[in-house]
Short mmCIF file of C-alpha atoms in Angstrom, two decimals:
data_model
loop_
_atom_site.label_atom_id
_atom_site.label_comp_id
_atom_site.label_asym_id
_atom_site.label_seq_id
_atom_site.Cartn_x
_atom_site.Cartn_y
_atom_site.Cartn_z
CA MET A 1060 -0.10 0.01 -0.07
CA TYR A 1061 1.43 3.35 -1.12
CA ASN A 1062 1.45 6.49 0.89
CA LEU A 1063 -1.54 8.50 -0.44
CA LEU A 1064 -0.30 11.85 1.03
CA GLY A 1065 2.44 11.96 -1.73
CA ILE A 1066 0.04 11.56 -4.61
CA SER A 1067 -2.88 13.53 -6.41
CA TRP A 1068 -5.84 12.65 -8.85
CA VAL A 1069 -7.56 14.57 -11.40
CA ASP A 1070 -9.84 14.01 -14.30
CA SER A 1071 -9.97 17.10 -16.62
CA SER A 1072 -13.37 16.36 -18.18
CA TRP A 1073 -15.05 16.84 -14.78
CA ILE A 1074 -13.59 20.24 -14.02
CA PRO A 1075 -15.86 22.50 -16.05
CA ILE A 1076 -19.15 20.88 -14.42
CA LEU A 1077 -17.88 20.70 -10.84
CA ASN A 1078 -20.38 21.84 -8.30
CA ASN A 1079 -21.74 21.08 -4.97
CA GLY A 1080 -24.13 18.52 -6.57
CA SER A 1081 -21.79 16.68 -8.61
CA VAL A 1082 -18.50 16.83 -6.66
CA LEU A 1083 -19.19 13.66 -4.69
CA ASP A 1084 -20.06 11.94 -8.14
CA TYR A 1085 -16.64 13.15 -9.30
CA PHE A 1086 -14.94 11.77 -6.06
CA SER A 1087 -16.64 8.49 -6.46
CA GLU A 1088 -14.82 7.81 -10.06
CA ARG A 1089 -13.35 4.15 -10.08
CA SER A 1090 -9.76 5.52 -11.19
CA ASN A 1091 -9.88 7.72 -7.95
CA PRO A 1092 -7.44 6.09 -5.53
CA PHE A 1093 -8.68 7.76 -2.72
CA TYR A 1094 -12.24 6.38 -2.96
CA ASP A 1095 -13.08 3.19 -1.23
CA ARG A 1096 -15.36 1.30 -3.12
CA THR A 1097 -16.77 -0.65 -0.09
CA CYS A 1098 -18.41 2.40 1.46
CA ASN A 1099 -22.06 3.14 1.75
CA ASN A 1100 -21.98 5.62 -0.96
CA GLU A 1101 -21.21 2.98 -3.38
CA VAL A 1102 -24.26 0.95 -2.10
CA VAL A 1103 -26.60 4.01 -2.18
CA LYS A 1104 -25.41 4.76 -5.75
CA MET A 1105 -26.08 1.17 -6.86
CA GLN A 1106 -29.61 1.20 -5.25
CA ARG A 1107 -30.35 4.53 -6.63
CA MET A 1108 -31.21 5.74 -3.45
CA THR A 1109 -30.55 9.47 -2.16
CA LEU A 1110 -27.73 10.57 -0.06
CA ASP A 1111 -30.21 10.93 3.01
CA HIS A 1112 -29.87 7.21 3.52
CA LEU A 1113 -26.64 7.28 4.77
CA ASN A 1114 -27.66 8.51 8.22
CA GLN A 1115 -29.55 5.08 8.65
CA MET A 1116 -26.59 2.97 7.68
CA VAL A 1117 -23.50 2.03 9.55
CA GLY A 1118 -20.01 1.82 8.13
CA VAL A 1119 -17.68 4.34 6.09
CA GLU A 1120 -19.18 7.10 3.93
CA TYR A 1121 -17.99 10.20 2.28
CA ILE A 1122 -19.79 13.71 2.78
CA LEU A 1123 -19.12 17.01 1.68
CA LEU A 1124 -17.84 19.13 4.45
CA HIS A 1125 -17.13 22.32 2.88
CA ALA A 1126 -17.44 24.26 -0.67
CA GLN A 1127 -16.29 27.27 -2.20
CA GLU A 1128 -17.34 26.89 -5.72
CA PRO A 1129 -15.73 26.59 -8.35
CA ILE A 1130 -12.14 26.42 -6.90
CA LEU A 1131 -12.20 24.35 -3.55
CA PHE A 1132 -14.34 21.54 -2.39
CA ILE A 1133 -13.54 19.52 0.88
CA ILE A 1134 -14.57 15.94 1.47
CA ARG A 1135 -14.68 13.88 4.66
CA LYS A 1136 -14.33 10.23 4.88
CA GLN A 1137 -15.94 9.07 8.36
CA GLN A 1138 -17.01 5.89 10.30
CA ARG A 1139 -20.78 6.00 11.01
CA GLN A 1140 -21.67 4.20 14.11
CA SER A 1141 -25.22 5.50 14.51
CA PRO A 1142 -27.58 8.12 13.13
CA THR A 1143 -26.01 10.49 15.61
CA GLN A 1144 -22.38 9.24 16.22
CA VAL A 1145 -19.73 9.35 13.58
CA MET A 1146 -16.04 9.24 13.81
CA PRO A 1147 -13.69 11.14 11.06
CA LEU A 1148 -11.21 9.05 9.32
CA ALA A 1149 -9.79 11.49 6.80
CA ASP A 1150 -10.08 14.57 4.79
CA TYR A 1151 -9.55 15.21 1.12
CA TYR A 1152 -9.60 18.93 -0.74
CA ILE A 1153 -10.38 19.23 -4.19
CA ILE A 1154 -8.52 22.21 -5.82
CA ALA A 1155 -9.12 23.44 -9.38
CA GLY A 1156 -10.43 19.65 -9.89
CA VAL A 1157 -6.98 18.39 -8.26
CA ILE A 1158 -7.87 15.85 -5.50
CA TYR A 1159 -5.39 15.79 -2.60
CA GLN A 1160 -5.48 13.86 1.06
CA ALA A 1161 -5.01 16.38 3.67
CA PRO A 1162 -2.15 15.20 6.15
CA ASP A 1163 -3.12 14.34 9.71
CA LEU A 1164 -1.40 16.12 12.56
CA GLY A 1165 1.03 13.12 13.38
CA SER A 1166 2.10 13.25 9.68
CA VAL A 1167 2.63 16.91 9.59
CA ILE A 1168 4.82 16.74 12.95
CA ASN A 1169 6.55 13.68 11.70
CA SER A 1170 7.49 15.48 8.26
CA ARG A 1171 8.69 18.73 10.15
CA VAL A 1172 10.68 16.84 12.57
CA LEU A 1173 12.32 14.66 9.83
CA THR A 1174 13.04 17.80 7.75
CA ALA A 1175 14.67 19.45 10.78
CA VAL A 1176 16.75 16.41 11.65
CA HIS A 1177 17.96 16.00 7.93
CA GLY A 1178 18.85 19.88 7.83
CA ILE A 1179 20.83 19.40 11.38
CA GLN A 1180 22.38 16.19 10.22
CA SER A 1181 23.53 17.84 7.00
CA ALA A 1182 25.14 20.68 8.60
CA PHE A 1183 27.07 18.66 10.98
CA GLU A 1184 28.45 16.43 8.08
CA GLU A 1185 29.44 19.44 6.41
CA ALA A 1186 30.96 21.16 9.42
CA MET A 1187 32.98 17.74 9.99
CA SER A 1188 34.39 18.13 6.48
CA TYR A 1189 36.04 21.18 7.45
CA CYS A 1190 37.51 20.01 10.72
CA ARG A 1191 41.14 19.21 10.81
CA TYR A 1192 43.38 17.67 13.65
CA HIS A 1193 47.08 17.32 14.12
CA PRO A 1194 48.71 15.91 17.27
CA SER A 1195 51.16 19.10 17.20
CA LYS A 1196 48.39 21.69 16.47
CA GLY A 1197 45.18 20.12 17.76
CA TYR A 1198 42.05 21.04 15.91
CA TRP A 1199 41.17 23.79 13.50
CA TRP A 1200 39.00 24.93 10.65
CA HIS A 1201 40.05 24.47 7.07
CA PHE A 1202 37.60 26.49 4.64
CA LYS A 1203 38.37 26.07 1.13
CA ASP A 1204 36.31 29.25 0.01
CA GLN A 1205 38.08 31.22 2.60
CA GLU A 1206 41.33 30.51 1.18
CA GLU A 1207 40.17 31.33 -2.48
CA ARG A 1208 38.72 34.38 -1.19
CA GLU A 1209 41.90 35.43 0.42
CA LYS A 1210 44.06 34.79 -2.62
CA THR A 1211 41.82 36.87 -4.96
CA LYS A 1212 41.40 39.86 -2.64
CA PRO A 1213 44.35 42.23 -2.80
CA LYS A 1214 46.43 42.48 0.51
CA ALA A 1215 45.72 45.78 2.05
CA LYS A 1216 48.42 47.15 4.18
CA LYS A 1217 47.53 47.77 7.57
CA LYS A 1218 48.42 51.17 8.95
CA GLU A 1219 50.04 50.77 12.47
CA GLU A 1220 48.52 53.45 14.87
CA PRO A 1221 51.36 55.05 17.00
CA SER A 1222 50.67 54.34 20.69
CA SER A 1223 49.99 57.44 22.91
CA ILE A 1224 52.27 58.44 25.79
CA PHE A 1225 49.60 57.23 28.33
CA GLN A 1226 49.69 53.87 26.73
CA ARG A 1227 53.46 53.61 26.73
CA GLN A 1228 53.48 54.75 30.30
CA ARG A 1229 51.29 52.51 31.33
CA VAL A 1230 52.91 49.35 29.56
CA ASP A 1231 56.29 50.55 31.17
CA ALA A 1232 54.74 50.54 34.74
CA LEU A 1233 53.11 46.94 34.10
CA LEU A 1234 56.45 45.52 32.84
CA LEU A 1235 58.28 46.95 36.00
CA ASP A 1236 55.55 45.71 38.23
CA LEU A 1237 55.94 42.22 36.87
CA ARG A 1238 59.77 42.11 36.98
CA GLN A 1239 59.57 43.30 40.67
CA LYS A 1240 56.90 40.60 41.42
CA PHE A 1241 58.74 37.74 39.17
CA PRO A 1242 62.48 38.64 38.97
CA PRO A 1243 64.49 36.59 36.19
CA ARG A 1244 66.31 33.64 37.69
CA PHE A 1245 68.56 33.16 34.57
CA VAL A 1246 70.54 35.67 32.43
CA GLN A 1247 72.12 35.42 28.97
CA GLN A 1248 75.04 37.87 29.02
CA LYS A 1249 75.90 37.32 25.28
CA PRO A 1250 73.66 35.98 22.40
CA GLY A 1251 74.56 32.50 21.70
CA GLU A 1252 75.67 31.74 25.09
CA LYS A 1253 74.01 29.57 27.76
CA PRO A 1254 71.79 31.33 30.22
CA ILE A 1255 73.60 31.56 33.79
CA PRO A 1256 71.61 31.58 36.90
CA VAL A 1257 71.49 35.10 38.46
CA ASP A 1258 72.98 33.82 41.80
CA GLN A 1259 76.12 32.67 40.12
CA ILE A 1260 76.90 36.03 38.29
CA LYS A 1261 79.80 37.83 40.33
CA LYS A 1262 79.03 41.63 41.03
CA GLU A 1263 81.84 43.77 40.41
CA PRO A 1264 82.56 46.32 43.30
CA GLU A 1265 81.97 49.79 42.40
CA PRO A 1266 85.25 52.09 42.97
CA VAL A 1267 85.26 54.17 45.74
CA PRO A 1268 85.60 58.01 44.99
CA GLU A 1269 89.02 59.17 46.80
CA ALA A 1270 88.53 62.23 49.10
CA VAL A 1271 90.44 65.24 47.87
CA LYS A 1272 92.09 67.38 50.34
CA PRO A 1273 91.39 71.09 50.08
CA GLU A 1274 94.99 72.25 49.94
CA GLU A 1275 95.26 70.07 46.83
CA LYS A 1276 92.26 71.58 45.41
CA GLU A 1277 93.70 75.15 45.73
CA THR A 1278 97.09 73.74 44.10
CA VAL A 1279 95.14 72.48 41.23
CA LYS A 1280 92.93 75.60 40.74
CA ASN A 1281 96.20 77.76 40.77
CA ALA A 1282 97.94 75.63 38.29
CA GLN A 1283 94.98 75.75 35.84
CA SER A 1284 94.72 79.63 36.15
CA ALA A 1285 98.50 80.03 35.66
CA GLY A 1286 98.19 77.76 32.43
CA ALA A 1287 95.55 79.89 31.00
CA LYS A 1288 97.45 83.16 31.60
CA GLY A 1289 100.74 81.84 30.25
CA PRO A 1290 104.27 81.96 31.58
CA PRO A 1291 105.22 85.40 33.27
CA GLU A 1292 108.77 85.46 31.58
CA LYS A 1293 107.08 85.64 28.03
CA ARG A 1294 104.96 88.60 28.99
CA MET A 1295 107.93 90.76 30.16
CA ARG A 1296 109.63 90.03 26.79
CA LEU A 1297 106.63 90.86 24.76
CA GLN A 1298 106.52 94.27 26.85
CA SER A 1299 110.08 95.18 26.38
CA THR A 1300 109.87 94.64 22.46
CA HIS A 1301 107.30 97.37 22.25
#
């Protein structure tokens, strides 16, 4: 038994004459896959009785539930248990002469859930195709479209904005604070050499400035002034020549 929700049926010869009185006869065509030939409508039709006799019978029957001539008709299939008690089984709608079976609530929810799950599964499969892993690097995403776009786009040079005085002072203060909290344990004195622990570095003693006596200071000053003026003998000789 195939699924009736995925098919439709139409007889183009009936479309011009469809109305409230002829729509049930159109629906009861033998080639219509939605019509059950064991229904009470078929019995009434064979005995040439009116549809009013359906209320006195028990079993499956078809009725015209709603009509909007000439474009829309709704047929209901129901199980009659008594003249006043019926149980709906299925609904069919006819739009422009084409008959479809209306889906029930369970079929609608099932279809929507399957569509959503299929979309989520396809998204996960596509996402996994871009996932890469390497023991040294870990996980990362590898998008082919992104690489092609980066190759086609011209590389624009980024202008480096100069840092402000506040930023420089703030960074220096943070680096100094970190150096005081976490002093270095190893020092590399020259490039290429092996780092040495700070404790093993010998600090050279700073030279102590010698104390100069006041008498020596005066002699040094006199010598400097005499050197600037020149020797006294040469001055006398220059005066005598004039």
